[in-house]
């Protein structure tokens, strides 16, 4: 009895936590030196973590070290790589050709995409392509498109051509997206219990049993 009560409380708390939105914010800035930032927020902004690049030399150095470690791991894996298993290849081929799997995956991606709500989108840039003629042709066209997008949408778009004899880019852009994790549950469960996913599970179980 107590186990059932504790389980119900745990499920209720999990559902309550999943009802708290998660905010994603992406910022791209070009003020002298280009930089980008990604902010992950939870609990209505009370808990957040920001990841930035392009501001100092520490993060590029860390990225270079991470790339070197990844290259070393790849080389080690290449040295230990065995000849391809035909049975595994046939398994992958059978899974890829399961009826309805591609449609289930595409439907899952569409439903997951709909769970994200766009809260804000803006772009404000001053651009020069070094050649005034190219600037007028390319940036001028983009500027007109941005003007119409700004007029007929609730978001802010502005691209201004700058006629200089050098490359020039200044401004900032970004987007804010909100996600309620509880909304991910129905599409994920619908995918996991779809006939095609169950066929994949059955194929994997049969393949594992045959190899023992």
mmCIF file with all atom_site columns, C-alpha atoms in Angstrom:
data_model
loop_
_atom_site.group_PDB
_atom_site.id
_atom_site.type_symbol
_atom_site.label_atom_id
_atom_site.label_alt_id
_atom_site.label_comp_id
_atom_site.label_asym_id
_atom_site.label_entity_id
_atom_site.label_seq_id
_atom_site.pdbx_PDB_ins_code
_atom_site.Cartn_x
_atom_site.Cartn_y
_atom_site.Cartn_z
_atom_site.occupancy
_atom_site.B_iso_or_equiv
_atom_site.pdbx_formal_charge
_atom_site.auth_seq_id
_atom_site.auth_comp_id
_atom_site.auth_asym_id
_atom_site.auth_atom_id
_atom_site.pdbx_PDB_model_num
ATOM 1   C CA . UNK A 1 1   ? 0.000  0.000   0.000   1.00 0.00 ? 1   UNK A CA 1
ATOM 2   C CA . UNK A 1 2   ? 2.751  2.428   0.968   1.00 0.00 ? 2   UNK A CA 1
ATOM 3   C CA . UNK A 1 3   ? 4.630  1.482   -2.177  1.00 0.00 ? 3   UNK A CA 1
ATOM 4   C CA . UNK A 1 4   ? 1.637  2.466   -4.322  1.00 0.00 ? 4   UNK A CA 1
ATOM 5   C CA . UNK A 1 5   ? 1.251  5.770   -2.462  1.00 0.00 ? 5   UNK A CA 1
ATOM 6   C CA . UNK A 1 6   ? 4.962  6.556   -2.814  1.00 0.00 ? 6   UNK A CA 1
ATOM 7   C CA . UNK A 1 7   ? 4.836  5.680   -6.515  1.00 0.00 ? 7   UNK A CA 1
ATOM 8   C CA . UNK A 1 8   ? 1.840  7.959   -7.080  1.00 0.00 ? 8   UNK A CA 1
ATOM 9   C CA . UNK A 1 9   ? 3.572  10.817  -5.244  1.00 0.00 ? 9   UNK A CA 1
ATOM 10  C CA . UNK A 1 10  ? 6.715  10.295  -7.315  1.00 0.00 ? 10  UNK A CA 1
ATOM 11  C CA . UNK A 1 11  ? 4.750  10.332  -10.567 1.00 0.00 ? 11  UNK A CA 1
ATOM 12  C CA . UNK A 1 12  ? 2.878  13.489  -9.485  1.00 0.00 ? 12  UNK A CA 1
ATOM 13  C CA . UNK A 1 13  ? 6.115  15.279  -8.538  1.00 0.00 ? 13  UNK A CA 1
ATOM 14  C CA . UNK A 1 14  ? 7.732  14.258  -11.821 1.00 0.00 ? 14  UNK A CA 1
ATOM 15  C CA . UNK A 1 15  ? 4.733  15.549  -13.780 1.00 0.00 ? 15  UNK A CA 1
ATOM 16  C CA . UNK A 1 16  ? 4.810  18.806  -11.790 1.00 0.00 ? 16  UNK A CA 1
ATOM 17  C CA . UNK A 1 17  ? 8.511  19.319  -12.495 1.00 0.00 ? 17  UNK A CA 1
ATOM 18  C CA . UNK A 1 18  ? 7.994  18.573  -16.185 1.00 0.00 ? 18  UNK A CA 1
ATOM 19  C CA . UNK A 1 19  ? 5.332  21.284  -16.304 1.00 0.00 ? 19  UNK A CA 1
ATOM 20  C CA . UNK A 1 20  ? 7.977  23.928  -15.539 1.00 0.00 ? 20  UNK A CA 1
ATOM 21  C CA . UNK A 1 21  ? 9.105  25.432  -18.877 1.00 0.00 ? 21  UNK A CA 1
ATOM 22  C CA . UNK A 1 22  ? 12.657 25.293  -20.183 1.00 0.00 ? 22  UNK A CA 1
ATOM 23  C CA . UNK A 1 23  ? 13.848 28.381  -22.066 1.00 0.00 ? 23  UNK A CA 1
ATOM 24  C CA . UNK A 1 24  ? 16.431 28.393  -24.844 1.00 0.00 ? 24  UNK A CA 1
ATOM 25  C CA . UNK A 1 25  ? 18.024 31.627  -26.035 1.00 0.00 ? 25  UNK A CA 1
ATOM 26  C CA . UNK A 1 26  ? 20.490 31.984  -28.898 1.00 0.00 ? 26  UNK A CA 1
ATOM 27  C CA . UNK A 1 27  ? 22.364 35.241  -29.498 1.00 0.00 ? 27  UNK A CA 1
ATOM 28  C CA . UNK A 1 28  ? 24.748 36.155  -32.314 1.00 0.00 ? 28  UNK A CA 1
ATOM 29  C CA . UNK A 1 29  ? 26.611 39.455  -32.091 1.00 0.00 ? 29  UNK A CA 1
ATOM 30  C CA . UNK A 1 30  ? 29.020 41.202  -34.433 1.00 0.00 ? 30  UNK A CA 1
ATOM 31  C CA . UNK A 1 31  ? 30.552 44.231  -32.728 1.00 0.00 ? 31  UNK A CA 1
ATOM 32  C CA . UNK A 1 32  ? 34.148 44.265  -33.845 1.00 0.00 ? 32  UNK A CA 1
ATOM 33  C CA . UNK A 1 33  ? 34.619 40.553  -33.131 1.00 0.00 ? 33  UNK A CA 1
ATOM 34  C CA . UNK A 1 34  ? 31.809 38.046  -33.858 1.00 0.00 ? 34  UNK A CA 1
ATOM 35  C CA . UNK A 1 35  ? 30.536 36.091  -30.874 1.00 0.00 ? 35  UNK A CA 1
ATOM 36  C CA . UNK A 1 36  ? 27.700 33.699  -30.168 1.00 0.00 ? 36  UNK A CA 1
ATOM 37  C CA . UNK A 1 37  ? 25.938 32.717  -26.987 1.00 0.00 ? 37  UNK A CA 1
ATOM 38  C CA . UNK A 1 38  ? 23.488 30.040  -25.965 1.00 0.00 ? 38  UNK A CA 1
ATOM 39  C CA . UNK A 1 39  ? 21.501 30.293  -22.726 1.00 0.00 ? 39  UNK A CA 1
ATOM 40  C CA . UNK A 1 40  ? 19.592 27.454  -21.106 1.00 0.00 ? 40  UNK A CA 1
ATOM 41  C CA . UNK A 1 41  ? 17.119 28.593  -18.460 1.00 0.00 ? 41  UNK A CA 1
ATOM 42  C CA . UNK A 1 42  ? 14.779 26.801  -16.095 1.00 0.00 ? 42  UNK A CA 1
ATOM 43  C CA . UNK A 1 43  ? 12.386 27.744  -13.309 1.00 0.00 ? 43  UNK A CA 1
ATOM 44  C CA . UNK A 1 44  ? 11.352 30.968  -15.100 1.00 0.00 ? 44  UNK A CA 1
ATOM 45  C CA . UNK A 1 45  ? 14.910 32.249  -15.354 1.00 0.00 ? 45  UNK A CA 1
ATOM 46  C CA . UNK A 1 46  ? 15.969 31.572  -11.766 1.00 0.00 ? 46  UNK A CA 1
ATOM 47  C CA . UNK A 1 47  ? 18.343 28.821  -12.881 1.00 0.00 ? 47  UNK A CA 1
ATOM 48  C CA . UNK A 1 48  ? 20.286 29.432  -16.073 1.00 0.00 ? 48  UNK A CA 1
ATOM 49  C CA . UNK A 1 49  ? 23.530 28.522  -17.771 1.00 0.00 ? 49  UNK A CA 1
ATOM 50  C CA . UNK A 1 50  ? 25.145 30.495  -20.577 1.00 0.00 ? 50  UNK A CA 1
ATOM 51  C CA . UNK A 1 51  ? 27.635 29.181  -23.093 1.00 0.00 ? 51  UNK A CA 1
ATOM 52  C CA . UNK A 1 52  ? 29.570 31.764  -25.086 1.00 0.00 ? 52  UNK A CA 1
ATOM 53  C CA . UNK A 1 53  ? 32.178 31.639  -27.825 1.00 0.00 ? 53  UNK A CA 1
ATOM 54  C CA . UNK A 1 54  ? 34.315 34.194  -29.601 1.00 0.00 ? 54  UNK A CA 1
ATOM 55  C CA . UNK A 1 55  ? 34.940 36.442  -26.587 1.00 0.00 ? 55  UNK A CA 1
ATOM 56  C CA . UNK A 1 56  ? 38.379 35.246  -25.487 1.00 0.00 ? 56  UNK A CA 1
ATOM 57  C CA . UNK A 1 57  ? 41.046 32.754  -26.371 1.00 0.00 ? 57  UNK A CA 1
ATOM 58  C CA . UNK A 1 58  ? 40.259 30.251  -23.629 1.00 0.00 ? 58  UNK A CA 1
ATOM 59  C CA . UNK A 1 59  ? 37.268 28.613  -25.231 1.00 0.00 ? 59  UNK A CA 1
ATOM 60  C CA . UNK A 1 60  ? 38.937 28.150  -28.661 1.00 0.00 ? 60  UNK A CA 1
ATOM 61  C CA . UNK A 1 61  ? 41.904 26.581  -26.856 1.00 0.00 ? 61  UNK A CA 1
ATOM 62  C CA . UNK A 1 62  ? 39.562 24.237  -24.998 1.00 0.00 ? 62  UNK A CA 1
ATOM 63  C CA . UNK A 1 63  ? 37.834 23.387  -28.242 1.00 0.00 ? 63  UNK A CA 1
ATOM 64  C CA . UNK A 1 64  ? 41.206 22.596  -29.848 1.00 0.00 ? 64  UNK A CA 1
ATOM 65  C CA . UNK A 1 65  ? 42.128 20.324  -26.934 1.00 0.00 ? 65  UNK A CA 1
ATOM 66  C CA . UNK A 1 66  ? 38.772 18.565  -27.195 1.00 0.00 ? 66  UNK A CA 1
ATOM 67  C CA . UNK A 1 67  ? 39.328 18.057  -30.936 1.00 0.00 ? 67  UNK A CA 1
ATOM 68  C CA . UNK A 1 68  ? 42.768 16.576  -30.297 1.00 0.00 ? 68  UNK A CA 1
ATOM 69  C CA . UNK A 1 69  ? 41.352 14.133  -27.743 1.00 0.00 ? 69  UNK A CA 1
ATOM 70  C CA . UNK A 1 70  ? 38.564 13.169  -30.139 1.00 0.00 ? 70  UNK A CA 1
ATOM 71  C CA . UNK A 1 71  ? 41.117 12.550  -32.927 1.00 0.00 ? 71  UNK A CA 1
ATOM 72  C CA . UNK A 1 72  ? 43.172 10.339  -30.618 1.00 0.00 ? 72  UNK A CA 1
ATOM 73  C CA . UNK A 1 73  ? 40.106 8.313   -29.699 1.00 0.00 ? 73  UNK A CA 1
ATOM 74  C CA . UNK A 1 74  ? 39.195 7.925   -33.368 1.00 0.00 ? 74  UNK A CA 1
ATOM 75  C CA . UNK A 1 75  ? 42.691 6.679   -34.178 1.00 0.00 ? 75  UNK A CA 1
ATOM 76  C CA . UNK A 1 76  ? 42.522 4.180   -31.329 1.00 0.00 ? 76  UNK A CA 1
ATOM 77  C CA . UNK A 1 77  ? 39.168 2.936   -32.546 1.00 0.00 ? 77  UNK A CA 1
ATOM 78  C CA . UNK A 1 78  ? 40.504 2.606   -36.091 1.00 0.00 ? 78  UNK A CA 1
ATOM 79  C CA . UNK A 1 79  ? 43.363 0.502   -34.800 1.00 0.00 ? 79  UNK A CA 1
ATOM 80  C CA . UNK A 1 80  ? 40.989 -1.755  -32.890 1.00 0.00 ? 80  UNK A CA 1
ATOM 81  C CA . UNK A 1 81  ? 38.384 -1.884  -35.626 1.00 0.00 ? 81  UNK A CA 1
ATOM 82  C CA . UNK A 1 82  ? 37.469 -5.373  -36.689 1.00 0.00 ? 82  UNK A CA 1
ATOM 83  C CA . UNK A 1 83  ? 36.178 -6.654  -39.979 1.00 0.00 ? 83  UNK A CA 1
ATOM 84  C CA . UNK A 1 84  ? 32.497 -5.788  -40.561 1.00 0.00 ? 84  UNK A CA 1
ATOM 85  C CA . UNK A 1 85  ? 29.956 -8.258  -39.261 1.00 0.00 ? 85  UNK A CA 1
ATOM 86  C CA . UNK A 1 86  ? 27.657 -9.356  -42.069 1.00 0.00 ? 86  UNK A CA 1
ATOM 87  C CA . UNK A 1 87  ? 24.988 -10.404 -39.592 1.00 0.00 ? 87  UNK A CA 1
ATOM 88  C CA . UNK A 1 88  ? 24.956 -6.907  -38.043 1.00 0.00 ? 88  UNK A CA 1
ATOM 89  C CA . UNK A 1 89  ? 24.797 -5.313  -41.477 1.00 0.00 ? 89  UNK A CA 1
ATOM 90  C CA . UNK A 1 90  ? 21.839 -7.486  -42.428 1.00 0.00 ? 90  UNK A CA 1
ATOM 91  C CA . UNK A 1 91  ? 20.137 -6.519  -39.157 1.00 0.00 ? 91  UNK A CA 1
ATOM 92  C CA . UNK A 1 92  ? 20.526 -2.810  -39.938 1.00 0.00 ? 92  UNK A CA 1
ATOM 93  C CA . UNK A 1 93  ? 19.210 -3.430  -43.449 1.00 0.00 ? 93  UNK A CA 1
ATOM 94  C CA . UNK A 1 94  ? 16.138 -5.233  -42.098 1.00 0.00 ? 94  UNK A CA 1
ATOM 95  C CA . UNK A 1 95  ? 15.432 -2.482  -39.558 1.00 0.00 ? 95  UNK A CA 1
ATOM 96  C CA . UNK A 1 96  ? 15.703 0.252   -42.179 1.00 0.00 ? 96  UNK A CA 1
ATOM 97  C CA . UNK A 1 97  ? 13.201 -1.578  -44.370 1.00 0.00 ? 97  UNK A CA 1
ATOM 98  C CA . UNK A 1 98  ? 10.601 -2.184  -41.669 1.00 0.00 ? 98  UNK A CA 1
ATOM 99  C CA . UNK A 1 99  ? 7.241  -1.010  -42.943 1.00 0.00 ? 99  UNK A CA 1
ATOM 100 C CA . UNK A 1 100 ? 6.105  2.285   -41.437 1.00 0.00 ? 100 UNK A CA 1
ATOM 101 C CA . UNK A 1 101 ? 9.329  3.064   -39.537 1.00 0.00 ? 101 UNK A CA 1
ATOM 102 C CA . UNK A 1 102 ? 10.312 6.074   -41.658 1.00 0.00 ? 102 UNK A CA 1
ATOM 103 C CA . UNK A 1 103 ? 6.803  7.497   -41.356 1.00 0.00 ? 103 UNK A CA 1
ATOM 104 C CA . UNK A 1 104 ? 6.838  7.010   -37.556 1.00 0.00 ? 104 UNK A CA 1
ATOM 105 C CA . UNK A 1 105 ? 10.191 8.777   -37.251 1.00 0.00 ? 105 UNK A CA 1
ATOM 106 C CA . UNK A 1 106 ? 9.078  11.703  -39.427 1.00 0.00 ? 106 UNK A CA 1
ATOM 107 C CA . UNK A 1 107 ? 5.842  11.990  -37.440 1.00 0.00 ? 107 UNK A CA 1
ATOM 108 C CA . UNK A 1 108 ? 7.810  11.956  -34.181 1.00 0.00 ? 108 UNK A CA 1
ATOM 109 C CA . UNK A 1 109 ? 10.094 14.746  -35.390 1.00 0.00 ? 109 UNK A CA 1
ATOM 110 C CA . UNK A 1 110 ? 7.129  16.860  -36.502 1.00 0.00 ? 110 UNK A CA 1
ATOM 111 C CA . UNK A 1 111 ? 5.372  16.432  -33.151 1.00 0.00 ? 111 UNK A CA 1
ATOM 112 C CA . UNK A 1 112 ? 8.548  17.217  -31.218 1.00 0.00 ? 112 UNK A CA 1
ATOM 113 C CA . UNK A 1 113 ? 9.112  20.316  -33.332 1.00 0.00 ? 113 UNK A CA 1
ATOM 114 C CA . UNK A 1 114 ? 5.600  21.545  -32.529 1.00 0.00 ? 114 UNK A CA 1
ATOM 115 C CA . UNK A 1 115 ? 6.384  21.332  -28.812 1.00 0.00 ? 115 UNK A CA 1
ATOM 116 C CA . UNK A 1 116 ? 8.841  24.217  -29.118 1.00 0.00 ? 116 UNK A CA 1
ATOM 117 C CA . UNK A 1 117 ? 7.240  27.664  -28.946 1.00 0.00 ? 117 UNK A CA 1
ATOM 118 C CA . UNK A 1 118 ? 8.999  30.583  -30.590 1.00 0.00 ? 118 UNK A CA 1
ATOM 119 C CA . UNK A 1 119 ? 8.781  33.559  -28.223 1.00 0.00 ? 119 UNK A CA 1
ATOM 120 C CA . UNK A 1 120 ? 11.061 36.064  -29.923 1.00 0.00 ? 120 UNK A CA 1
ATOM 121 C CA . UNK A 1 121 ? 13.064 36.379  -33.127 1.00 0.00 ? 121 UNK A CA 1
ATOM 122 C CA . UNK A 1 122 ? 15.060 39.396  -34.227 1.00 0.00 ? 122 UNK A CA 1
ATOM 123 C CA . UNK A 1 123 ? 17.891 40.368  -36.539 1.00 0.00 ? 123 UNK A CA 1
ATOM 124 C CA . UNK A 1 124 ? 19.458 43.832  -36.784 1.00 0.00 ? 124 UNK A CA 1
ATOM 125 C CA . UNK A 1 125 ? 22.576 44.034  -38.926 1.00 0.00 ? 125 UNK A CA 1
ATOM 126 C CA . UNK A 1 126 ? 24.558 46.604  -40.898 1.00 0.00 ? 126 UNK A CA 1
ATOM 127 C CA . UNK A 1 127 ? 26.349 44.908  -43.797 1.00 0.00 ? 127 UNK A CA 1
ATOM 128 C CA . UNK A 1 128 ? 28.889 45.875  -46.426 1.00 0.00 ? 128 UNK A CA 1
ATOM 129 C CA . UNK A 1 129 ? 30.262 43.518  -49.109 1.00 0.00 ? 129 UNK A CA 1
ATOM 130 C CA . UNK A 1 130 ? 33.320 45.689  -49.945 1.00 0.00 ? 130 UNK A CA 1
ATOM 131 C CA . UNK A 1 131 ? 31.991 46.387  -53.443 1.00 0.00 ? 131 UNK A CA 1
ATOM 132 C CA . UNK A 1 132 ? 29.193 49.015  -53.367 1.00 0.00 ? 132 UNK A CA 1
ATOM 133 C CA . UNK A 1 133 ? 27.549 47.416  -56.403 1.00 0.00 ? 133 UNK A CA 1
ATOM 134 C CA . UNK A 1 134 ? 27.401 43.997  -54.740 1.00 0.00 ? 134 UNK A CA 1
ATOM 135 C CA . UNK A 1 135 ? 26.184 45.623  -51.535 1.00 0.00 ? 135 UNK A CA 1
ATOM 136 C CA . UNK A 1 136 ? 23.361 47.366  -53.368 1.00 0.00 ? 136 UNK A CA 1
ATOM 137 C CA . UNK A 1 137 ? 22.369 44.217  -55.250 1.00 0.00 ? 137 UNK A CA 1
ATOM 138 C CA . UNK A 1 138 ? 22.597 41.587  -52.509 1.00 0.00 ? 138 UNK A CA 1
ATOM 139 C CA . UNK A 1 139 ? 22.215 43.451  -49.213 1.00 0.00 ? 139 UNK A CA 1
ATOM 140 C CA . UNK A 1 140 ? 19.648 45.816  -50.720 1.00 0.00 ? 140 UNK A CA 1
ATOM 141 C CA . UNK A 1 141 ? 17.458 42.888  -51.769 1.00 0.00 ? 141 UNK A CA 1
ATOM 142 C CA . UNK A 1 142 ? 17.801 41.252  -48.358 1.00 0.00 ? 142 UNK A CA 1
ATOM 143 C CA . UNK A 1 143 ? 17.023 44.595  -46.734 1.00 0.00 ? 143 UNK A CA 1
ATOM 144 C CA . UNK A 1 144 ? 13.735 44.877  -48.647 1.00 0.00 ? 144 UNK A CA 1
ATOM 145 C CA . UNK A 1 145 ? 12.779 41.320  -47.709 1.00 0.00 ? 145 UNK A CA 1
ATOM 146 C CA . UNK A 1 146 ? 13.610 42.055  -44.050 1.00 0.00 ? 146 UNK A CA 1
ATOM 147 C CA . UNK A 1 147 ? 11.491 45.206  -44.174 1.00 0.00 ? 147 UNK A CA 1
ATOM 148 C CA . UNK A 1 148 ? 8.437  43.279  -45.416 1.00 0.00 ? 148 UNK A CA 1
ATOM 149 C CA . UNK A 1 149 ? 9.047  40.539  -42.820 1.00 0.00 ? 149 UNK A CA 1
ATOM 150 C CA . UNK A 1 150 ? 9.204  43.218  -40.129 1.00 0.00 ? 150 UNK A CA 1
ATOM 151 C CA . UNK A 1 151 ? 5.941  44.792  -41.325 1.00 0.00 ? 151 UNK A CA 1
ATOM 152 C CA . UNK A 1 152 ? 3.901  41.608  -41.614 1.00 0.00 ? 152 UNK A CA 1
ATOM 153 C CA . UNK A 1 153 ? 5.167  39.702  -38.578 1.00 0.00 ? 153 UNK A CA 1
ATOM 154 C CA . UNK A 1 154 ? 5.471  40.353  -34.874 1.00 0.00 ? 154 UNK A CA 1
ATOM 155 C CA . UNK A 1 155 ? 9.242  39.929  -34.985 1.00 0.00 ? 155 UNK A CA 1
ATOM 156 C CA . UNK A 1 156 ? 11.926 42.550  -35.550 1.00 0.00 ? 156 UNK A CA 1
ATOM 157 C CA . UNK A 1 157 ? 14.035 42.388  -38.723 1.00 0.00 ? 157 UNK A CA 1
ATOM 158 C CA . UNK A 1 158 ? 16.362 45.069  -40.047 1.00 0.00 ? 158 UNK A CA 1
ATOM 159 C CA . UNK A 1 159 ? 19.258 44.732  -42.498 1.00 0.00 ? 159 UNK A CA 1
ATOM 160 C CA . UNK A 1 160 ? 20.901 48.001  -43.530 1.00 0.00 ? 160 UNK A CA 1
ATOM 161 C CA . UNK A 1 161 ? 23.388 48.205  -46.423 1.00 0.00 ? 161 UNK A CA 1
ATOM 162 C CA . UNK A 1 162 ? 26.596 50.099  -45.704 1.00 0.00 ? 162 UNK A CA 1
ATOM 163 C CA . UNK A 1 163 ? 28.447 51.344  -48.777 1.00 0.00 ? 163 UNK A CA 1
ATOM 164 C CA . UNK A 1 164 ? 32.111 51.041  -47.865 1.00 0.00 ? 164 UNK A CA 1
ATOM 165 C CA . UNK A 1 165 ? 35.141 49.686  -49.707 1.00 0.00 ? 165 UNK A CA 1
ATOM 166 C CA . UNK A 1 166 ? 35.708 46.995  -47.136 1.00 0.00 ? 166 UNK A CA 1
ATOM 167 C CA . UNK A 1 167 ? 33.871 44.051  -45.599 1.00 0.00 ? 167 UNK A CA 1
ATOM 168 C CA . UNK A 1 168 ? 31.712 45.202  -42.698 1.00 0.00 ? 168 UNK A CA 1
ATOM 169 C CA . UNK A 1 169 ? 29.253 43.457  -40.417 1.00 0.00 ? 169 UNK A CA 1
ATOM 170 C CA . UNK A 1 170 ? 27.802 44.888  -37.240 1.00 0.00 ? 170 UNK A CA 1
ATOM 171 C CA . UNK A 1 171 ? 24.671 44.096  -35.295 1.00 0.00 ? 171 UNK A CA 1
ATOM 172 C CA . UNK A 1 172 ? 23.017 41.293  -33.443 1.00 0.00 ? 172 UNK A CA 1
ATOM 173 C CA . UNK A 1 173 ? 20.358 38.644  -33.848 1.00 0.00 ? 173 UNK A CA 1
ATOM 174 C CA . UNK A 1 174 ? 18.773 35.945  -31.798 1.00 0.00 ? 174 UNK A CA 1
ATOM 175 C CA . UNK A 1 175 ? 15.802 33.834  -30.948 1.00 0.00 ? 175 UNK A CA 1
ATOM 176 C CA . UNK A 1 176 ? 14.020 32.736  -27.769 1.00 0.00 ? 176 UNK A CA 1
ATOM 177 C CA . UNK A 1 177 ? 12.276 29.370  -27.563 1.00 0.00 ? 177 UNK A CA 1
ATOM 178 C CA . UNK A 1 178 ? 10.259 27.856  -24.725 1.00 0.00 ? 178 UNK A CA 1
ATOM 179 C CA . UNK A 1 179 ? 9.579  24.184  -24.142 1.00 0.00 ? 179 UNK A CA 1
ATOM 180 C CA . UNK A 1 180 ? 7.291  22.473  -21.639 1.00 0.00 ? 180 UNK A CA 1
ATOM 181 C CA . UNK A 1 181 ? 8.899  19.031  -21.103 1.00 0.00 ? 181 UNK A CA 1
ATOM 182 C CA . UNK A 1 182 ? 5.524  17.469  -20.271 1.00 0.00 ? 182 UNK A CA 1
ATOM 183 C CA . UNK A 1 183 ? 4.497  18.052  -23.896 1.00 0.00 ? 183 UNK A CA 1
ATOM 184 C CA . UNK A 1 184 ? 7.211  15.653  -25.070 1.00 0.00 ? 184 UNK A CA 1
ATOM 185 C CA . UNK A 1 185 ? 5.589  12.707  -23.325 1.00 0.00 ? 185 UNK A CA 1
ATOM 186 C CA . UNK A 1 186 ? 2.646  12.018  -25.726 1.00 0.00 ? 186 UNK A CA 1
ATOM 187 C CA . UNK A 1 187 ? 4.680  11.997  -28.966 1.00 0.00 ? 187 UNK A CA 1
ATOM 188 C CA . UNK A 1 188 ? 7.466  9.919   -27.421 1.00 0.00 ? 188 UNK A CA 1
ATOM 189 C CA . UNK A 1 189 ? 5.039  7.351   -26.033 1.00 0.00 ? 189 UNK A CA 1
ATOM 190 C CA . UNK A 1 190 ? 3.146  7.287   -29.319 1.00 0.00 ? 190 UNK A CA 1
ATOM 191 C CA . UNK A 1 191 ? 6.407  6.524   -31.125 1.00 0.00 ? 191 UNK A CA 1
ATOM 192 C CA . UNK A 1 192 ? 7.586  3.893   -28.646 1.00 0.00 ? 192 UNK A CA 1
ATOM 193 C CA . UNK A 1 193 ? 4.311  1.955   -28.853 1.00 0.00 ? 193 UNK A CA 1
ATOM 194 C CA . UNK A 1 194 ? 3.737  2.380   -32.582 1.00 0.00 ? 194 UNK A CA 1
ATOM 195 C CA . UNK A 1 195 ? 3.531  -0.845  -34.645 1.00 0.00 ? 195 UNK A CA 1
ATOM 196 C CA . UNK A 1 196 ? 6.763  -0.081  -36.514 1.00 0.00 ? 196 UNK A CA 1
ATOM 197 C CA . UNK A 1 197 ? 8.730  0.467   -33.285 1.00 0.00 ? 197 UNK A CA 1
ATOM 198 C CA . UNK A 1 198 ? 7.335  -2.780  -31.863 1.00 0.00 ? 198 UNK A CA 1
ATOM 199 C CA . UNK A 1 199 ? 8.459  -4.535  -35.057 1.00 0.00 ? 199 UNK A CA 1
ATOM 200 C CA . UNK A 1 200 ? 11.960 -3.119  -34.524 1.00 0.00 ? 200 UNK A CA 1
ATOM 201 C CA . UNK A 1 201 ? 11.950 -4.415  -30.946 1.00 0.00 ? 201 UNK A CA 1
ATOM 202 C CA . UNK A 1 202 ? 10.809 -7.835  -32.140 1.00 0.00 ? 202 UNK A CA 1
ATOM 203 C CA . UNK A 1 203 ? 13.526 -7.911  -34.807 1.00 0.00 ? 203 UNK A CA 1
ATOM 204 C CA . UNK A 1 204 ? 16.211 -6.992  -32.258 1.00 0.00 ? 204 UNK A CA 1
ATOM 205 C CA . UNK A 1 205 ? 15.019 -9.636  -29.797 1.00 0.00 ? 205 UNK A CA 1
ATOM 206 C CA . UNK A 1 206 ? 14.945 -12.319 -32.493 1.00 0.00 ? 206 UNK A CA 1
ATOM 207 C CA . UNK A 1 207 ? 18.426 -11.344 -33.704 1.00 0.00 ? 207 UNK A CA 1
ATOM 208 C CA . UNK A 1 208 ? 19.833 -11.354 -30.152 1.00 0.00 ? 208 UNK A CA 1
ATOM 209 C CA . UNK A 1 209 ? 18.256 -14.714 -29.407 1.00 0.00 ? 209 UNK A CA 1
ATOM 210 C CA . UNK A 1 210 ? 19.642 -16.262 -32.600 1.00 0.00 ? 210 UNK A CA 1
ATOM 211 C CA . UNK A 1 211 ? 23.195 -15.107 -31.833 1.00 0.00 ? 211 UNK A CA 1
ATOM 212 C CA . UNK A 1 212 ? 23.260 -16.755 -28.384 1.00 0.00 ? 212 UNK A CA 1
#
